[in-house]
Each structure stands twice: as structure tokens, then as C-alpha cells.
PDB file of C-alpha atoms in Angstrom:
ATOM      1  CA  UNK A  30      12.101  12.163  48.185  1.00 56.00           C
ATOM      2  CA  UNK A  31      10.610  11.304  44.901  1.00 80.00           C
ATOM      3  CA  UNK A  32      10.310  13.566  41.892  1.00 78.00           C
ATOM      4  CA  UNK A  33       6.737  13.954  42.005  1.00 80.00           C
ATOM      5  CA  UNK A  34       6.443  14.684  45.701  1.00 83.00           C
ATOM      6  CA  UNK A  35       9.315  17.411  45.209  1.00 85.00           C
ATOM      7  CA  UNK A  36       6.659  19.196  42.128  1.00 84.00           C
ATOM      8  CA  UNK A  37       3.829  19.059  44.274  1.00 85.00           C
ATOM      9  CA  UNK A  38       5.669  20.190  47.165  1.00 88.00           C
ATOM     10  CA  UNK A  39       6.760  23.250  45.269  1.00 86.00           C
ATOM     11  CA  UNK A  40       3.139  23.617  43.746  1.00 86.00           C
ATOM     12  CA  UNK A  41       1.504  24.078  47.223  1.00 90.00           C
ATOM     13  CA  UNK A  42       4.249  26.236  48.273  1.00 91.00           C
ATOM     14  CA  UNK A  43       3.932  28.595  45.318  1.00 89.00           C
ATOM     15  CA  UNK A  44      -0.177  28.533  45.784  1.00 91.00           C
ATOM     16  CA  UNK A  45      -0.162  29.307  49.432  1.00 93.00           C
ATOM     17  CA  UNK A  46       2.278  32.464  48.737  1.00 89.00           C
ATOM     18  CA  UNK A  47      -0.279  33.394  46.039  1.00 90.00           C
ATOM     19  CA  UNK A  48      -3.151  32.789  48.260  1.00 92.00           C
ATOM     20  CA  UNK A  49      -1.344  34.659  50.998  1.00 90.00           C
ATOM     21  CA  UNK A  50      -0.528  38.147  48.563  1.00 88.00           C
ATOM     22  CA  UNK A  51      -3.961  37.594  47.016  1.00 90.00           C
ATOM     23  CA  UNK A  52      -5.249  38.284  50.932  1.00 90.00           C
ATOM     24  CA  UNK A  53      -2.623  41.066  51.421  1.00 89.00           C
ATOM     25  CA  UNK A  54      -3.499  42.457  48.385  1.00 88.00           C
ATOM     26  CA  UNK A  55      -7.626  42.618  49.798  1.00 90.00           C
ATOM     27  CA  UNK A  56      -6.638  43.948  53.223  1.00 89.00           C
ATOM     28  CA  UNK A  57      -4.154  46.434  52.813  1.00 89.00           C
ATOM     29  CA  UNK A  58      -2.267  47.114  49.287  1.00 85.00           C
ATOM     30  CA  UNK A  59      -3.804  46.244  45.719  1.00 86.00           C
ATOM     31  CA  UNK A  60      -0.012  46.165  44.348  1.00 86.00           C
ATOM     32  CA  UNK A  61       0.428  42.854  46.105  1.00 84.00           C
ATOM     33  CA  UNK A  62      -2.226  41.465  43.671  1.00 85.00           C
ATOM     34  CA  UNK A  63       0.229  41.847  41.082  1.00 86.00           C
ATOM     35  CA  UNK A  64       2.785  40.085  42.739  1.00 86.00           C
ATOM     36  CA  UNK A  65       0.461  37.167  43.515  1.00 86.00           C
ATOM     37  CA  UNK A  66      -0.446  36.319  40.033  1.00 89.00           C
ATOM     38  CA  UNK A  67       2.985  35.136  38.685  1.00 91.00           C
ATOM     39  CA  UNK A  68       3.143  32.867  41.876  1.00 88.00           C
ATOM     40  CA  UNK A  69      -0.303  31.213  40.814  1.00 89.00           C
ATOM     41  CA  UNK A  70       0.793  30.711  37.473  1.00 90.00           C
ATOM     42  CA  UNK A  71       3.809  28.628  38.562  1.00 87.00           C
ATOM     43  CA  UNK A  72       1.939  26.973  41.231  1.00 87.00           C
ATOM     44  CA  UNK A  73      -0.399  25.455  38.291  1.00 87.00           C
ATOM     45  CA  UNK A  74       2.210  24.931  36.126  1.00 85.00           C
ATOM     46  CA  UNK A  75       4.025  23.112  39.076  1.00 84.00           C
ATOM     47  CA  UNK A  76       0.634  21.293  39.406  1.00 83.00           C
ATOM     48  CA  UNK A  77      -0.197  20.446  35.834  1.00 83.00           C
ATOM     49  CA  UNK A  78       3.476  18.546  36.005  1.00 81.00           C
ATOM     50  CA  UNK A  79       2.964  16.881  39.178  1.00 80.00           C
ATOM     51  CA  UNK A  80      -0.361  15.265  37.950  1.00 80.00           C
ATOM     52  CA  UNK A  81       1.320  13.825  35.324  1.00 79.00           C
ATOM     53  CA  UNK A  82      -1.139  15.612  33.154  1.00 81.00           C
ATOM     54  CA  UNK A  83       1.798  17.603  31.368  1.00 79.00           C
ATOM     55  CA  UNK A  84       3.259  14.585  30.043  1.00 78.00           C
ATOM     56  CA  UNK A  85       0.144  12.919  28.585  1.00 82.00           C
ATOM     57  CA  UNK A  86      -0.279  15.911  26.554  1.00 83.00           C
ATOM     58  CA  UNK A  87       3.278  16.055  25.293  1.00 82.00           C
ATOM     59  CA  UNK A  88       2.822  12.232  24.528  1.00 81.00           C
ATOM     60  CA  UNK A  89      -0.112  12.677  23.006  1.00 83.00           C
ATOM     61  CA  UNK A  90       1.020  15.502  20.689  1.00 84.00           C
ATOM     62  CA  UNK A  91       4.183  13.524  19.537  1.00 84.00           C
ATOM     63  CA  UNK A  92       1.698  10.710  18.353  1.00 83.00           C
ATOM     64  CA  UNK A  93      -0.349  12.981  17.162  1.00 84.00           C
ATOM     65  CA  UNK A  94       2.707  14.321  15.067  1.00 85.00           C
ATOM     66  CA  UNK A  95       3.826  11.047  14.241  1.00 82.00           C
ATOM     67  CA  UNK A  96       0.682  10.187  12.761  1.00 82.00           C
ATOM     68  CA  UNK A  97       0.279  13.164  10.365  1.00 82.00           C
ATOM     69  CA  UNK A  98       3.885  12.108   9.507  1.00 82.00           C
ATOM     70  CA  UNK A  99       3.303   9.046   8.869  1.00 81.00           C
ATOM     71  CA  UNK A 100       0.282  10.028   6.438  1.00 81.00           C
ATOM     72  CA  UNK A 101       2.023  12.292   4.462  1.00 82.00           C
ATOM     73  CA  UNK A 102       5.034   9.928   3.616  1.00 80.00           C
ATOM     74  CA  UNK A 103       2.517   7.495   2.686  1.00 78.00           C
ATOM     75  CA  UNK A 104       1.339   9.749   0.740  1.00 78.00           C
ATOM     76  CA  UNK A 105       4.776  10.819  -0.910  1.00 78.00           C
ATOM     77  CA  UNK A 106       5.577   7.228  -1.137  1.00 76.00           C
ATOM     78  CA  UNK A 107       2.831   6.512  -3.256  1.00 70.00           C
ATOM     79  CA  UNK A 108       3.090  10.021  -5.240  1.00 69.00           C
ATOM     80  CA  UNK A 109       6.800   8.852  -6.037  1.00 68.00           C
ATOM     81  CA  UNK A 110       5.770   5.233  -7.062  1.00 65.00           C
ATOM     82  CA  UNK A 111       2.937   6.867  -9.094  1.00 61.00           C
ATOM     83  CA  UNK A 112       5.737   9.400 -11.201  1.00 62.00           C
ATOM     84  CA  UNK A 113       8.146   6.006 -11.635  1.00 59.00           C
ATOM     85  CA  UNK A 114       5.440   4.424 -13.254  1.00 56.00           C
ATOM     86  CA  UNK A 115       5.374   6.697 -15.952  1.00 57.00           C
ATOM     87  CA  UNK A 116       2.671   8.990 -14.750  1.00 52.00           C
ATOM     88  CA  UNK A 117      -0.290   6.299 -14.308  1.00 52.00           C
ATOM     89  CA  UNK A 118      -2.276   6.829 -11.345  1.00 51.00           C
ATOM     90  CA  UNK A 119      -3.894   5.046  -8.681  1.00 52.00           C
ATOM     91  CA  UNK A 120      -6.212   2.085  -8.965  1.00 59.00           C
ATOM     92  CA  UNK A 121      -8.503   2.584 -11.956  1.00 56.00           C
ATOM     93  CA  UNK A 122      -7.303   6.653 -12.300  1.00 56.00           C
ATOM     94  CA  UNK A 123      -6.177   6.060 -15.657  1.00 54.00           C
ATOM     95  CA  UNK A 124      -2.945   8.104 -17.137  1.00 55.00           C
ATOM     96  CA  UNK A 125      -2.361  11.623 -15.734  1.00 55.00           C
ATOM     97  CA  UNK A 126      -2.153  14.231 -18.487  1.00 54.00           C
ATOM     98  CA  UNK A 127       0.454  16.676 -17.055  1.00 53.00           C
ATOM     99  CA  UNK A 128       1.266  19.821 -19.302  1.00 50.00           C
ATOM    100  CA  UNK A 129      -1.321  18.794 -21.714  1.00 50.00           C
ATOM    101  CA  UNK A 130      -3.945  20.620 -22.733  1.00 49.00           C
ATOM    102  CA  UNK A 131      -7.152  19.302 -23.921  1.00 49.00           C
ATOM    103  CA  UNK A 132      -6.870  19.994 -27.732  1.00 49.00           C
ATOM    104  CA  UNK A 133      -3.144  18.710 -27.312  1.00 51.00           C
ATOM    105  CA  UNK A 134      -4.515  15.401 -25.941  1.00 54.00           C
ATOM    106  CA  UNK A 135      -7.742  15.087 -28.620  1.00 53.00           C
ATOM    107  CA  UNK A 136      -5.106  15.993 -31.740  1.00 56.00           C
ATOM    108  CA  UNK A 137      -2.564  13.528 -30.558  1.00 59.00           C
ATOM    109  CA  UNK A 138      -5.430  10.739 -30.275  1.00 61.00           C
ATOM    110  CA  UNK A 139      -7.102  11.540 -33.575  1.00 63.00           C
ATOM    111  CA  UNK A 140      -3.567  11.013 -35.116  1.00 60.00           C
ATOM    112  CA  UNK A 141      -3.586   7.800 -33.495  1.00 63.00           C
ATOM    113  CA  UNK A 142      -6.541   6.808 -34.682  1.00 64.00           C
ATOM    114  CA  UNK A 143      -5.853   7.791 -38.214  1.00 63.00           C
ATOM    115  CA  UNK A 144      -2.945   5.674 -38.049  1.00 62.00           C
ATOM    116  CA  UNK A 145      -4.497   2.728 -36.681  1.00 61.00           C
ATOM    117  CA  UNK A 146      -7.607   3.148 -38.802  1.00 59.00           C
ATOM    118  CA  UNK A 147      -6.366   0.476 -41.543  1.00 49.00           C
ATOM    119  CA  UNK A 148      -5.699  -2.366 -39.303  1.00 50.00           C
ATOM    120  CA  UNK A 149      -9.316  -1.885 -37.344  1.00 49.00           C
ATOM    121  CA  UNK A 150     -12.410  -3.782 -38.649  1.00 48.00           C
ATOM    122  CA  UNK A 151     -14.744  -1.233 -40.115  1.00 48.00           C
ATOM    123  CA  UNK A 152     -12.524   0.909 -41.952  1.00 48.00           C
ATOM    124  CA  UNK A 153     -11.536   2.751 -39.068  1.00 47.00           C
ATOM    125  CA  UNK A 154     -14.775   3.553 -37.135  1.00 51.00           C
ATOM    126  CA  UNK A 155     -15.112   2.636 -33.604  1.00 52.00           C
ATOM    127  CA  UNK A 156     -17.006  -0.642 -32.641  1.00 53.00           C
ATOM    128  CA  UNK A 157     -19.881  -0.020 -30.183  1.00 58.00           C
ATOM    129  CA  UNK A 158     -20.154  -2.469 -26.874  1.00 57.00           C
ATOM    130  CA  UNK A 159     -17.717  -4.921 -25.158  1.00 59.00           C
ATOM    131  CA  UNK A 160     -14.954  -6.075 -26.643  1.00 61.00           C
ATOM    132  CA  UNK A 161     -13.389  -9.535 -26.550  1.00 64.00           C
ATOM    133  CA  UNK A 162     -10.434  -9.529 -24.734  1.00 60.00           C
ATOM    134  CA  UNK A 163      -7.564 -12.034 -25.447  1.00 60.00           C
ATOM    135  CA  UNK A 164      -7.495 -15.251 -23.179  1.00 59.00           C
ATOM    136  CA  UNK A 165      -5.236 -14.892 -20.012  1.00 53.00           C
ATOM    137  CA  UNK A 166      -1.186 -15.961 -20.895  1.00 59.00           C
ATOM    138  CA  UNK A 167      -0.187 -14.873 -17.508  1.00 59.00           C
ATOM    139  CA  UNK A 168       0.442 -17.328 -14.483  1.00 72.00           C
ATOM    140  CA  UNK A 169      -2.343 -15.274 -11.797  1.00 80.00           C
ATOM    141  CA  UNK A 170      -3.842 -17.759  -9.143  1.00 87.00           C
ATOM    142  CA  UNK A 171      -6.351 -20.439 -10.345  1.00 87.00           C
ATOM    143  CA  UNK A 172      -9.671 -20.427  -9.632  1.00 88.00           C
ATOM    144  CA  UNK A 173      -9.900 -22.465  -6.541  1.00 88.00           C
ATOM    145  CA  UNK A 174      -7.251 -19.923  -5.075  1.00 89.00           C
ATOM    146  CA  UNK A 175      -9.089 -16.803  -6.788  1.00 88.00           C
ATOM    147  CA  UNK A 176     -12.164 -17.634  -4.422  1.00 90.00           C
ATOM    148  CA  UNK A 177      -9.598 -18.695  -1.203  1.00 88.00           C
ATOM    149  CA  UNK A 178      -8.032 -15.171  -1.463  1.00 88.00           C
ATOM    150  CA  UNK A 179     -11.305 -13.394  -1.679  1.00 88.00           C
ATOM    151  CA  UNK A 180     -12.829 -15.288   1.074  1.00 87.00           C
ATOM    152  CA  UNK A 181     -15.489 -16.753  -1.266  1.00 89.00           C
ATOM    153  CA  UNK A 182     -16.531 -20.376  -1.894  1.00 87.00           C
ATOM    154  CA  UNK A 183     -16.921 -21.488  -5.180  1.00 86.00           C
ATOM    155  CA  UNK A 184     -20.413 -21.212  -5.925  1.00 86.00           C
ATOM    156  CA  UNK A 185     -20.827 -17.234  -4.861  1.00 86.00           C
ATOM    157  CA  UNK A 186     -22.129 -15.251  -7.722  1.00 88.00           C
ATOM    158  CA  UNK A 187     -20.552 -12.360  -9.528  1.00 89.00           C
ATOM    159  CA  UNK A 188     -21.697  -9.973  -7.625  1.00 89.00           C
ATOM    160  CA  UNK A 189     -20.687 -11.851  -4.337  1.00 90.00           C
ATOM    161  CA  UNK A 190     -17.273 -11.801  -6.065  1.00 90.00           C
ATOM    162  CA  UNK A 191     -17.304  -8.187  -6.802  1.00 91.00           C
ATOM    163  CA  UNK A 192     -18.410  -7.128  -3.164  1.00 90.00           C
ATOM    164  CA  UNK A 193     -15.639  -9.328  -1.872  1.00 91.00           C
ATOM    165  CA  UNK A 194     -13.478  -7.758  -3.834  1.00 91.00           C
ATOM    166  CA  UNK A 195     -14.107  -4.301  -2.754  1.00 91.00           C
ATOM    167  CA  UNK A 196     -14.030  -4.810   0.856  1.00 89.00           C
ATOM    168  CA  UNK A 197     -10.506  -7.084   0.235  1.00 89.00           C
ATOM    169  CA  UNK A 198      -9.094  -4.007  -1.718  1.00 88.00           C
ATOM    170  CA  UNK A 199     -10.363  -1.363   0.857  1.00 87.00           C
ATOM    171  CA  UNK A 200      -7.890  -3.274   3.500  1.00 87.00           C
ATOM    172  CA  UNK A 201      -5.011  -3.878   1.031  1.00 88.00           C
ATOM    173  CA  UNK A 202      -5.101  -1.007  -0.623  1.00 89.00           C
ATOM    174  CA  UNK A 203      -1.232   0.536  -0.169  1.00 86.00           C
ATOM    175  CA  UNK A 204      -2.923   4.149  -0.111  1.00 87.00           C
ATOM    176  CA  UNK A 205      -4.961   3.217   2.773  1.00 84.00           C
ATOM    177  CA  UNK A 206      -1.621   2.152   4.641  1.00 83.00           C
ATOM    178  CA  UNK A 207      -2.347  -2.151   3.566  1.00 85.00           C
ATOM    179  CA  UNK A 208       0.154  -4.294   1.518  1.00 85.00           C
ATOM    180  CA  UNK A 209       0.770  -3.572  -1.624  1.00 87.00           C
ATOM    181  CA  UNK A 210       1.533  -7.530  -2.432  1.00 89.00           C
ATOM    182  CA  UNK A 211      -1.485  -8.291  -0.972  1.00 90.00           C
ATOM    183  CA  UNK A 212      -3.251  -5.829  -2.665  1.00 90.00           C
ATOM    184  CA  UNK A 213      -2.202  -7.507  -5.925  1.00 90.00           C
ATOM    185  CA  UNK A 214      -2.927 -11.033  -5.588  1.00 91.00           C
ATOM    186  CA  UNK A 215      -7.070  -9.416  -4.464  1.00 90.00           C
ATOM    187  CA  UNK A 216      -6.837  -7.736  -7.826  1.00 91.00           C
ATOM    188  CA  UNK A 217      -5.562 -10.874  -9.783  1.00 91.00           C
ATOM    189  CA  UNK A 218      -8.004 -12.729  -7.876  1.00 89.00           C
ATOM    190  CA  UNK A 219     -10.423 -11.363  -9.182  1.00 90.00           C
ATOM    191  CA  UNK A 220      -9.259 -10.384 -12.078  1.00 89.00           C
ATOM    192  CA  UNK A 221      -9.255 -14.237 -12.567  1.00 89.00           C
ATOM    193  CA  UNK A 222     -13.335 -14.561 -11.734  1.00 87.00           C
ATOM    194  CA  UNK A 223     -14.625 -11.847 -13.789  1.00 83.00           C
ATOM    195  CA  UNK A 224     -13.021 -13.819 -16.848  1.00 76.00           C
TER     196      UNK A 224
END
């Protein structure tokens, strides 16, 4: 006999001795009632195994768990590769000021600024608008692969490119569980067409 058939076996056993109290408890002494109840308990319990039922739930709860696990070392993961990096954050979060305090951060910048005030154009004062930036040394993709990688062909537009780029980034993001290799040759990509 089979597992299964035992549980169920022992199910209706326990329900008809529950049913059968919960009648002598009716007819001739209310105690019984008390006796009954323990014997339905186990007869659903008994039940709830036999259906299988039990173990779907205790699967699903592991996955469940497994999940949230999963998640929060993700999250860890990219917490601890955020610290190694000296305290940058994420994509476009700029550095994290830790310990810091506001007047802390604006006195240590205006002493930068006095420093570097000689060597800007201007005598020191801040230059309004865009600036140039310096032509690319690096080796990223060329622009043939740029538009491959993005899914793009060559004559899309820049803002083609940029929407292309945000969808690519929202699958390869490593925060959002993508790869993080990946999720640098999108951002070099377009890095490369927004020259």
C-alpha cells in the first residue's frame, strides 16, 4: 500500500471517529464534543497531506524564501561592490557623502576651487553651459558595433539611441539581477553615439 493511500486511509478513519463523538456528543453527553474536536483536527491535517496540498505550500514557501534571499544578496553584493569602489554609487548616483555634513562638503569644495582658480579661464569664475569634453583615448566599440549592441541601425536618431539605451540598461542593469559585462558594453555603446 502506497503512502498516500495509507494518509487518506488514516484521514477517513480519524473523521468518521469525529463524526461519530460529534453524534454522541448530540444524543447523549456534550463532553464527547470535546473529545471529537482533536480527532477532526488530525483528520484534516491527515487530509491536507494526502492531497498533496501540504507539500505545495511548503514548496512554495521555500521559493518564496529563496527568492527574498536571493534579493537581498543581490542587494549586499552590489552594496559591497559600491563601498570597494570608494564610496561611488550606482549608475548616475554620484559620490556618497558619508559622515559629512553639508558645510563640511561646501568648505572642502570652495577650497578646491580656490586652489584651482588660477589654472581656470576667467580668473576663477565658473563657465556657464556645456563644456567640451576631451576626444575619446579609450578602445570602447566603434560605431557600427555601438548601434549592433543597442539594437539600432545606423541611421536612428539621438533620441532613438537614447530610448534604446534605456530599455538595454533596464535588462542589464546588475541591480536588477542582469550582467554586469553586459551592462557595460550598453553604456559604452552609447557612450560612443552621444559623442
Amino acid at each position: 500500500m502506497n503512502r498516500e493511500r495509507l494518509v487518506a486511509a488514516l484521514a477517513a478513519t480519524f473523521a468518521g471517529l469525529a463524526v461519530l463523538l460529534t453524534l454522541v456528543a448530540v444524543v447523549a453527553e456534550p463532553v464527547a464534543l470535546f473529545v471529537a474536536a482533536p480527532f477532526a483536527v488530525v483528520a484534516y491535517l491527515l487530509w491536507y497531506q494526502a492531497s498533496g496540498r501540504l507539500v505545495e505550500r511548503v514548496y512554495a514557501s521555500v521559493e518564496q524564501r529563496a527568492r527574498v534571499d536571493e534579493r537581498t544578496r543581490q542587494r549586499r553584493t552590489a552594496r559591497g561592490r559600491a563601498e570597494a569602489d570608494g564610496g561611488r554609487g550606482g549608475f548616475g548616483a554620484g559620490p556618497r557623502r558619508t559622515g559629512q555634513t553639508r558645510r563640511e562638503t561646501a568648505g572642502g569644495r570652495q577650497a578646491r576651487e580656490r586652489q584651482a582658480g588660477g589654472r581656470r579661464a576667467g580668473g576663477g569664475r565658473r563657465q556657464r553651459g556645456r563644456q567640451r569634453r576631451a576626444p575619446r583615448t579609450d578602445t570602447g566599440p566603434s560605431t557600427a558595433e555601438a548601434y549592433s549592441i543597442l539594437d539600432l541601425d545606423p541611421s536612428a536618431d539621438q533620441s532613438a539611441v537614447r530610448s534604446a539605451y534605456r530599455e538595454r540598461v533596464k535588462e542589464t542593469h546588475p541591480d536588477r539581477g542582469g550582467n554586469e559585462e553586459e551592462f557595460k558594453r550598453v553604456t559604452a555603446a552609447y557612450e560612443r553615439l552621444s559623442e
